[in-house]
Short mmCIF file of C-alpha atoms and ligand atoms in Angstrom, two decimals:
data_model
loop_
_atom_site.label_atom_id
_atom_site.label_comp_id
_atom_site.label_asym_id
_atom_site.label_seq_id
_atom_site.Cartn_x
_atom_site.Cartn_y
_atom_site.Cartn_z
CA MET A 1 22.94 26.78 6.46
CA ARG A 2 20.26 27.85 4.01
CA VAL A 3 18.71 25.07 1.93
CA LEU A 4 16.17 25.53 -0.85
CA SER A 5 14.19 22.40 -1.81
CA VAL A 6 12.43 22.16 -5.17
CA VAL A 7 9.39 19.86 -5.33
CA GLY A 8 6.29 19.66 -7.48
CA ALA A 9 4.78 16.18 -7.68
CA ARG A 10 3.21 13.92 -5.08
CA PRO A 11 6.10 11.47 -4.47
CA GLN A 12 8.44 14.41 -3.93
CA PHE A 13 6.40 15.70 -1.00
CA ILE A 14 6.94 12.37 0.77
CA LYS A 15 10.71 12.54 0.12
CA LEU A 16 10.76 16.17 1.23
CA ALA A 17 9.08 15.44 4.60
CA PRO A 18 12.00 13.83 6.48
CA ILE A 19 14.46 16.37 5.03
CA ASP A 20 12.27 19.22 6.27
CA TRP A 21 11.99 17.60 9.72
CA ALA A 22 15.78 17.07 9.89
CA LEU A 23 16.70 20.55 8.65
CA ARG A 24 14.32 22.23 11.10
CA GLY A 25 15.49 19.91 13.89
CA ASN A 26 19.08 21.01 13.26
CA GLY A 27 18.18 24.73 13.25
CA HIS A 28 18.76 25.33 9.52
CA ASP A 29 16.88 27.71 7.27
CA HIS A 30 14.71 25.68 4.84
CA LEU A 31 12.95 27.33 1.90
CA ILE A 32 10.58 25.30 -0.28
CA LEU A 33 9.89 26.09 -3.93
CA HIS A 34 6.76 24.22 -5.10
CA THR A 35 6.62 24.23 -8.90
CA GLY A 36 2.85 23.58 -8.92
CA GLN A 37 3.24 20.51 -11.17
CA HIS A 38 0.65 18.85 -8.92
CA TYR A 39 -2.04 21.20 -7.69
CA ASP A 40 -5.15 19.26 -6.56
CA LYS A 41 -5.54 19.19 -2.77
CA GLU A 42 -5.46 15.41 -2.75
CA MET A 43 -2.26 15.40 -4.88
CA SER A 44 -0.47 18.17 -2.97
CA GLY A 45 -1.88 20.15 0.00
CA ASN A 46 -2.97 17.05 1.95
CA PHE A 47 0.62 15.80 2.05
CA PHE A 48 1.99 19.04 3.49
CA GLU A 49 -0.68 19.00 6.21
CA GLU A 50 -0.56 15.34 7.11
CA LEU A 51 3.23 14.96 7.04
CA GLU A 52 3.69 18.31 8.84
CA ILE A 53 5.94 19.76 6.15
CA SER A 54 6.68 23.51 6.29
CA ALA A 55 4.41 25.49 3.95
CA PRO A 56 6.02 26.21 0.56
CA THR A 57 7.78 29.58 0.47
CA TRP A 58 6.79 30.04 -3.20
CA ASN A 59 4.52 28.26 -5.68
CA LEU A 60 5.16 28.65 -9.41
CA HIS A 61 1.68 27.28 -10.30
CA VAL A 62 2.93 25.76 -13.56
CA GLY A 63 0.08 23.19 -13.63
CA SER A 64 -0.32 20.54 -16.33
CA ALA A 65 1.16 21.10 -19.80
CA THR A 66 3.39 19.37 -22.33
CA HIS A 67 6.81 18.32 -21.08
CA ALA A 68 8.56 21.25 -22.77
CA ALA A 69 6.05 23.91 -21.75
CA GLN A 70 5.89 22.68 -18.15
CA THR A 71 9.67 22.32 -17.77
CA ALA A 72 10.40 25.66 -19.44
CA GLN A 73 8.16 27.54 -17.01
CA MET A 74 9.79 25.78 -14.08
CA LEU A 75 13.28 26.65 -15.33
CA ILE A 76 12.50 30.37 -15.40
CA GLY A 77 10.91 30.30 -11.94
CA CYS A 78 13.75 28.25 -10.43
CA GLU A 79 16.44 30.57 -11.73
CA GLU A 80 14.64 33.63 -10.40
CA HIS A 81 14.18 32.22 -6.90
CA PHE A 82 17.68 30.70 -6.68
CA LEU A 83 19.20 34.10 -7.52
CA GLU A 84 16.90 35.89 -5.09
CA ALA A 85 17.38 33.49 -2.14
CA GLN A 86 21.11 32.70 -2.62
CA PRO A 87 20.90 29.39 -0.74
CA ASP A 88 23.96 27.39 0.29
CA TRP A 89 22.31 24.37 -1.30
CA VAL A 90 19.45 23.62 -3.62
CA VAL A 91 18.06 20.10 -3.16
CA CYS A 92 16.06 18.29 -5.86
CA TYR A 93 14.23 14.99 -5.46
CA GLY A 94 13.55 11.88 -7.56
CA ASP A 95 12.83 11.96 -11.27
CA THR A 96 10.03 14.30 -12.28
CA ASN A 97 10.05 17.30 -14.59
CA SER A 98 10.43 19.46 -11.46
CA THR A 99 13.70 17.61 -10.68
CA VAL A 100 15.31 18.20 -14.06
CA ALA A 101 14.22 21.86 -14.14
CA ALA A 102 15.85 22.51 -10.76
CA ALA A 103 19.07 20.74 -11.78
CA LEU A 104 19.44 22.61 -15.07
CA ALA A 105 18.57 26.02 -13.60
CA ALA A 106 21.09 25.52 -10.77
CA VAL A 107 24.06 24.28 -12.80
CA LYS A 108 23.81 27.18 -15.25
CA ILE A 109 24.26 29.75 -12.48
CA GLN A 110 26.78 27.67 -10.51
CA GLN A 111 24.35 27.21 -7.68
CA PRO A 112 25.41 24.12 -5.65
CA ILE A 113 22.75 21.43 -5.91
CA ALA A 114 22.24 17.95 -4.42
CA HIS A 115 20.05 15.18 -5.83
CA VAL A 116 18.08 13.00 -3.40
CA GLU A 117 17.43 9.49 -4.78
CA ALA A 118 20.34 9.55 -7.21
CA GLY A 119 21.58 6.56 -9.19
CA LEU A 120 18.34 4.85 -10.16
CA ARG A 121 17.98 3.50 -13.66
CA SER A 122 15.31 1.57 -15.55
CA ASN A 123 17.29 1.70 -18.82
CA ASN A 124 13.94 2.32 -20.49
CA ARG A 125 14.50 5.38 -22.65
CA ALA A 126 10.78 5.72 -23.38
CA MET A 127 10.10 6.81 -19.78
CA PRO A 128 10.13 10.56 -19.03
CA GLU A 129 11.38 9.68 -15.53
CA GLU A 130 14.47 7.98 -17.01
CA HIS A 131 15.42 11.13 -18.98
CA ASN A 132 14.90 13.23 -15.87
CA ARG A 133 16.98 11.11 -13.50
CA VAL A 134 19.90 10.57 -15.90
CA VAL A 135 20.14 14.30 -16.68
CA ALA A 136 19.72 15.32 -13.02
CA ASP A 137 22.51 12.96 -11.88
CA HIS A 138 24.92 14.28 -14.50
CA LEU A 139 24.20 17.91 -13.57
CA CYS A 140 24.10 17.82 -9.77
CA ASP A 141 27.13 18.39 -7.51
CA VAL A 142 26.26 15.86 -4.82
CA LEU A 143 24.46 12.60 -5.59
CA LEU A 144 22.68 11.18 -2.56
CA ALA A 145 22.15 7.49 -3.27
CA PRO A 146 19.47 5.43 -1.51
CA THR A 147 21.07 2.00 -2.03
CA LYS A 148 24.45 0.36 -2.63
CA ASP A 149 23.22 -0.72 -6.09
CA ALA A 150 22.62 2.95 -6.94
CA ILE A 151 26.25 3.73 -6.04
CA GLU A 152 27.41 0.99 -8.43
CA LEU A 153 25.26 2.40 -11.25
CA LEU A 154 26.70 5.87 -10.64
CA ARG A 155 30.21 4.37 -10.75
CA LEU A 156 29.47 2.88 -14.20
CA GLU A 157 28.57 6.37 -15.44
CA GLY A 158 31.75 7.94 -14.03
CA LEU A 159 29.87 9.77 -11.26
CA VAL A 160 31.10 7.96 -8.16
CA GLU A 161 33.30 10.85 -6.94
CA ARG A 162 30.20 12.98 -6.44
CA SER A 163 28.15 10.16 -4.89
CA VAL A 164 27.39 9.32 -1.26
CA TRP A 165 25.31 6.45 0.09
CA VAL A 166 22.80 7.83 2.58
CA GLY A 167 19.90 5.32 2.58
CA ASP A 168 16.37 5.87 1.38
CA VAL A 169 14.39 8.84 2.69
CA MET A 170 11.12 6.98 2.05
CA ALA A 171 12.25 4.38 4.59
CA ASP A 172 12.56 7.26 7.09
CA VAL A 173 8.90 8.10 6.50
CA VAL A 174 7.72 4.49 6.77
CA ALA A 175 9.75 4.14 9.98
CA ARG A 176 7.88 7.12 11.43
CA VAL A 177 4.33 6.58 10.16
CA GLY A 178 4.12 2.96 9.08
CA LYS A 179 5.66 0.86 11.81
CA LYS A 180 2.58 1.06 14.02
CA SER A 181 0.93 -1.28 11.54
CA GLU A 182 3.41 -4.12 12.17
CA GLY A 183 1.93 -7.49 12.99
CA ARG A 184 -1.53 -6.44 11.76
CA ARG A 185 -3.93 -9.10 10.58
CA ARG A 186 -4.12 -9.22 6.78
CA ASP A 187 -7.46 -8.84 5.04
CA SER A 188 -8.20 -10.30 1.65
CA PHE A 189 -8.07 -7.26 -0.61
CA VAL A 190 -5.64 -5.64 -2.97
CA VAL A 191 -4.45 -2.01 -3.01
CA ALA A 192 -3.93 -0.79 -6.58
CA THR A 193 -2.50 2.35 -8.20
CA ILE A 194 -1.73 2.84 -11.91
CA HIS A 195 -0.47 6.16 -13.28
CA ARG A 196 2.62 5.74 -15.48
CA ALA A 197 2.32 7.08 -19.01
CA GLU A 198 3.54 3.72 -20.35
CA ASN A 199 0.38 2.11 -18.88
CA THR A 200 -2.21 4.89 -19.13
CA ASP A 201 -1.41 6.35 -22.53
CA ARG A 202 -1.71 3.18 -24.65
CA VAL A 203 -5.38 2.35 -24.99
CA ASP A 204 -4.99 -1.42 -25.51
CA ARG A 205 -2.69 -1.77 -22.55
CA LEU A 206 -4.89 0.41 -20.36
CA ARG A 207 -7.94 -1.71 -21.28
CA ASN A 208 -6.05 -4.96 -20.49
CA ILE A 209 -4.89 -3.68 -17.11
CA VAL A 210 -8.40 -2.60 -16.10
CA ARG A 211 -9.84 -5.91 -17.34
CA ALA A 212 -7.23 -7.88 -15.35
CA LEU A 213 -7.90 -5.91 -12.15
CA ALA A 214 -11.67 -6.32 -12.59
CA ALA A 215 -11.27 -10.11 -12.96
CA LEU A 216 -9.40 -10.64 -9.66
CA PRO A 217 -11.34 -12.83 -7.19
CA ILE A 218 -10.83 -10.40 -4.27
CA PRO A 219 -11.76 -6.71 -3.86
CA VAL A 220 -9.40 -4.24 -5.55
CA ARG A 221 -9.16 -0.87 -3.80
CA LEU A 222 -8.03 1.31 -6.70
CA TYR A 223 -6.79 4.75 -5.63
CA ALA A 224 -7.15 6.50 -8.98
CA HIS A 225 -4.54 9.09 -10.05
CA PRO A 226 -6.13 11.91 -12.11
CA ARG A 227 -4.12 10.82 -15.12
CA LEU A 228 -5.73 7.34 -14.97
CA VAL A 229 -9.23 8.79 -14.67
CA ASP A 230 -8.55 11.20 -17.51
CA ARG A 231 -7.17 8.55 -19.90
CA CYS A 232 -9.96 6.07 -19.06
CA GLU A 233 -12.61 8.69 -19.81
CA ALA A 234 -10.92 9.56 -23.10
CA ALA A 235 -10.69 5.88 -24.13
CA ASP A 236 -14.19 5.01 -22.87
CA VAL A 237 -12.81 2.50 -20.36
CA ASP A 238 -15.10 2.04 -17.34
CA LEU A 239 -13.19 1.77 -14.07
CA ARG A 240 -16.32 0.84 -12.09
CA THR A 241 -16.37 -2.76 -13.12
CA GLY A 242 -15.93 -6.25 -11.60
CA SER A 243 -13.84 -6.34 -8.42
CA ILE A 244 -12.65 -2.73 -8.75
CA ASP A 245 -13.62 -0.29 -6.00
CA VAL A 246 -12.52 3.12 -7.36
CA ARG A 247 -11.48 5.73 -4.84
CA PRO A 248 -9.88 9.19 -5.05
CA PRO A 249 -6.10 9.41 -4.42
CA ALA A 250 -5.42 8.42 -0.81
CA THR A 251 -3.67 10.52 1.79
CA HIS A 252 -0.29 9.10 2.75
CA ARG A 253 -1.54 7.80 6.10
CA GLU A 254 -4.61 6.20 4.51
CA LEU A 255 -2.46 4.51 1.86
CA MET A 256 0.10 3.20 4.35
CA SER A 257 -2.58 1.80 6.61
CA ALA A 258 -4.36 0.12 3.65
CA VAL A 259 -1.07 -1.38 2.37
CA ALA A 260 -0.22 -2.71 5.83
CA LYS A 261 -3.59 -4.51 6.04
CA ALA A 262 -3.88 -5.66 2.41
CA SER A 263 -2.98 -9.12 1.15
CA GLY A 264 -1.24 -7.55 -1.85
CA VAL A 265 -0.40 -4.41 -3.83
CA VAL A 266 -0.67 -3.91 -7.60
CA THR A 267 1.13 -0.82 -8.88
CA ASP A 268 3.41 0.84 -11.39
CA SER A 269 4.69 3.38 -8.84
CA GLY A 270 8.32 3.16 -7.74
CA GLY A 271 7.59 4.55 -4.29
CA LEU A 272 4.73 2.15 -3.60
CA GLN A 273 6.87 -0.87 -4.54
CA LYS A 274 9.25 0.15 -1.76
CA GLU A 275 6.54 1.01 0.75
CA ALA A 276 4.84 -2.37 0.17
CA TYR A 277 8.20 -4.09 0.71
CA LEU A 278 8.94 -2.17 3.90
CA LEU A 279 5.46 -3.05 5.21
CA SER A 280 5.91 -6.74 4.23
CA THR A 281 3.06 -6.74 1.70
CA PRO A 282 3.66 -8.71 -1.52
CA CYS A 283 3.71 -6.44 -4.56
CA THR A 284 2.87 -7.04 -8.22
CA THR A 285 4.34 -4.41 -10.52
CA VAL A 286 2.75 -3.83 -13.92
CA ARG A 287 5.95 -2.87 -15.73
CA SER A 288 8.70 -4.60 -17.67
CA GLU A 289 11.46 -3.35 -15.37
CA THR A 290 11.96 -1.82 -11.95
CA GLU A 291 14.52 0.61 -10.58
CA TRP A 292 14.13 -1.10 -7.21
CA LEU A 293 15.59 -4.58 -7.75
CA GLU A 294 15.99 -5.01 -3.97
CA THR A 295 12.20 -5.34 -3.64
CA MET A 296 12.25 -8.47 -5.82
CA HIS A 297 14.21 -10.57 -3.31
CA ASP A 298 12.46 -13.81 -2.43
CA GLY A 299 9.46 -12.90 -4.58
CA TRP A 300 8.22 -9.94 -2.50
CA ASN A 301 7.82 -7.99 -5.76
CA VAL A 302 7.26 -9.45 -9.24
CA LEU A 303 7.07 -7.75 -12.65
CA VAL A 304 4.13 -8.72 -14.87
CA GLU A 305 2.34 -7.91 -18.08
CA PRO A 306 -1.45 -7.46 -17.69
CA GLU A 307 -2.02 -11.07 -18.86
CA GLY A 308 0.01 -12.41 -15.91
CA LEU A 309 -1.67 -10.28 -13.27
CA TYR A 310 -4.17 -12.83 -11.92
CA GLU A 311 -1.60 -15.52 -11.26
CA ALA A 312 0.92 -13.09 -9.76
CA VAL A 313 -1.54 -11.47 -7.36
CA MET A 314 -2.84 -14.87 -6.20
CA ARG A 315 0.67 -16.30 -5.58
CA ASP A 316 1.59 -17.54 -2.09
CA ARG A 317 3.08 -15.07 0.37
CA PRO A 318 6.90 -15.33 0.32
CA GLY A 319 8.21 -17.68 3.00
CA LYS A 320 11.24 -15.58 3.94
CA PRO A 321 10.97 -12.15 5.66
CA ILE A 322 12.00 -8.96 3.88
CA ASP A 323 15.58 -7.71 4.16
CA GLY A 324 15.09 -4.79 6.56
CA GLU A 325 18.49 -3.29 5.64
CA SER A 326 18.00 -2.83 1.88
CA PHE A 327 16.79 0.74 2.13
CA GLY A 328 18.86 1.90 5.08
CA ASP A 329 18.02 2.36 8.72
CA GLY A 330 15.43 5.14 8.66
CA ALA A 331 18.08 7.85 9.25
CA ALA A 332 18.76 8.87 5.64
CA ALA A 333 17.54 12.46 6.04
CA GLN A 334 19.80 13.10 9.03
CA ARG A 335 22.71 11.69 7.03
CA ILE A 336 21.83 14.01 4.12
CA VAL A 337 21.83 17.06 6.38
CA SER A 338 25.27 16.04 7.71
CA VAL A 339 26.65 15.60 4.16
CA LEU A 340 25.40 19.09 3.18
CA GLU A 341 26.86 20.64 6.35
CA GLU A 342 30.26 18.96 5.84
CA ARG A 343 30.52 19.87 2.14
CA LEU A 344 29.55 23.46 2.91
CA ALA A 345 32.20 23.68 5.62
CA LEU A 346 34.82 22.39 3.16
CA ALA A 347 33.76 24.89 0.48
CA ILE A 348 33.95 27.82 2.93
CA ARG A 349 37.37 26.79 4.24
C1 LIG B 401 4.38 12.90 -12.49
C2 LIG B 401 5.83 12.47 -12.75
C3 LIG B 401 6.02 11.00 -12.35
C4 LIG B 401 5.51 10.72 -10.96
C5 LIG B 401 4.06 11.20 -10.85
C6 LIG B 401 3.48 10.96 -9.48
C7 LIG B 401 6.92 13.60 -14.64
C8 LIG B 401 7.32 13.49 -16.05
N1 LIG B 401 6.17 12.58 -14.14
O1 LIG B 401 3.56 12.18 -13.38
O2 LIG B 401 7.40 10.70 -12.41
O3 LIG B 401 5.59 9.34 -10.70
O4 LIG B 401 4.04 12.60 -11.14
O5 LIG B 401 2.11 11.27 -9.49
O6 LIG B 401 7.26 14.57 -13.99
N2 LIG B 401 -3.37 16.08 -12.87
C9 LIG B 401 -4.43 16.57 -12.16
N3 LIG B 401 -4.19 17.16 -10.95
C10 LIG B 401 -2.95 17.28 -10.42
C11 LIG B 401 -1.86 16.79 -11.17
C12 LIG B 401 -2.08 16.18 -12.39
O7 LIG B 401 -5.58 16.48 -12.58
O8 LIG B 401 -2.79 17.83 -9.31
C13 LIG B 401 -3.63 15.38 -14.17
C14 LIG B 401 -3.62 16.26 -15.38
O9 LIG B 401 -4.58 15.77 -16.28
C15 LIG B 401 -2.24 16.03 -15.96
C16 LIG B 401 -1.98 14.57 -15.61
O10 LIG B 401 -2.63 14.37 -14.35
O11 LIG B 401 -2.15 16.29 -17.31
C17 LIG B 401 -0.53 14.20 -15.51
O12 LIG B 401 0.15 15.06 -14.57
P1 LIG B 401 1.72 15.35 -14.72
O13 LIG B 401 2.18 16.20 -13.60
O14 LIG B 401 2.02 15.78 -16.08
O15 LIG B 401 2.40 13.94 -14.59
P2 LIG B 401 2.06 12.68 -13.69
O16 LIG B 401 1.44 11.67 -14.56
O17 LIG B 401 1.37 13.01 -12.41
#
């Protein structure tokens, strides 16, 4: 079987890793098209090296641009490489502009395509990620859902026939790299990441978030996404203030080991909400909604506005343990490979 994965942004490299391991482990041909949406070493290359992902076969080098310009360039590159490589499957991941470009390019040329992490919704139509995931789900042939809730959401949109529950590929990665940190002693510090446009691109909100992080009574290890640094510079907001210890974006291993030791996480990242949960670290999410409702069980994750940050971060650790089953059993990627093999066999017959 020949599979062509399309990725471009940091969280997609993490989702790609277990699929690449499973495809190679099963003797399949795996081609990787990197759109170049993320291009800094610490946002891209480090993940391929550290997670031992096969080197990308092609890189479109689209870089940063407006949504339309970036997506348009990706569309052209995807079509060209899909036609050239003639894969049995294209696989797209998550909810970035690289995801929607792959889905649209594939469906137009009747190239079979599967969507990893299908069925998530925030119902917030101001988020670029929400446009991307809704469109990708409606275009793709096979919808690989990480949770049972995602299957129910796909059912509501009339997509259940194309949907399969497989579990969460990010749980596969945590199972492989994160479990060593179990039972670690907790230190009194917070791991923070903020990068969503809804938080970085409104100056008042950005200022309030930075002020709230700076006012926390424990050290805040802030791994700063380039978008955050860029918007803070433009708005004259100083990140080096109060409790904040600004650092460059972490490697995946560095981030997982910090989260496993920290007393809490503050984030607006979907992936980090899940990783914190899987590593039993209480999370505070600076957003008005989450696609990952499972993480909120028993108060392991709470949603706050910047004004509520102090109280939320300083809350007591939840008394009950996490539900280890919410995101599957760490074998999602193997299940995905089996689904692709079975559907291909049916199509050939
Ligand atoms: C993208 C995804 C988002 C995902 C996030 C993870 C979309 C619409 N958004 O957001 O869903 O959660 O990736 O990080 O696809 N930049 C660099 N170096 C890089 C990459 C980006 O400096 O390697 C800077 C540029 O100033 C750029 C900005 O970050 O303009 C934003 O990058 P972009 O790829 O547009 O979106 P993200 O905010 O990273």
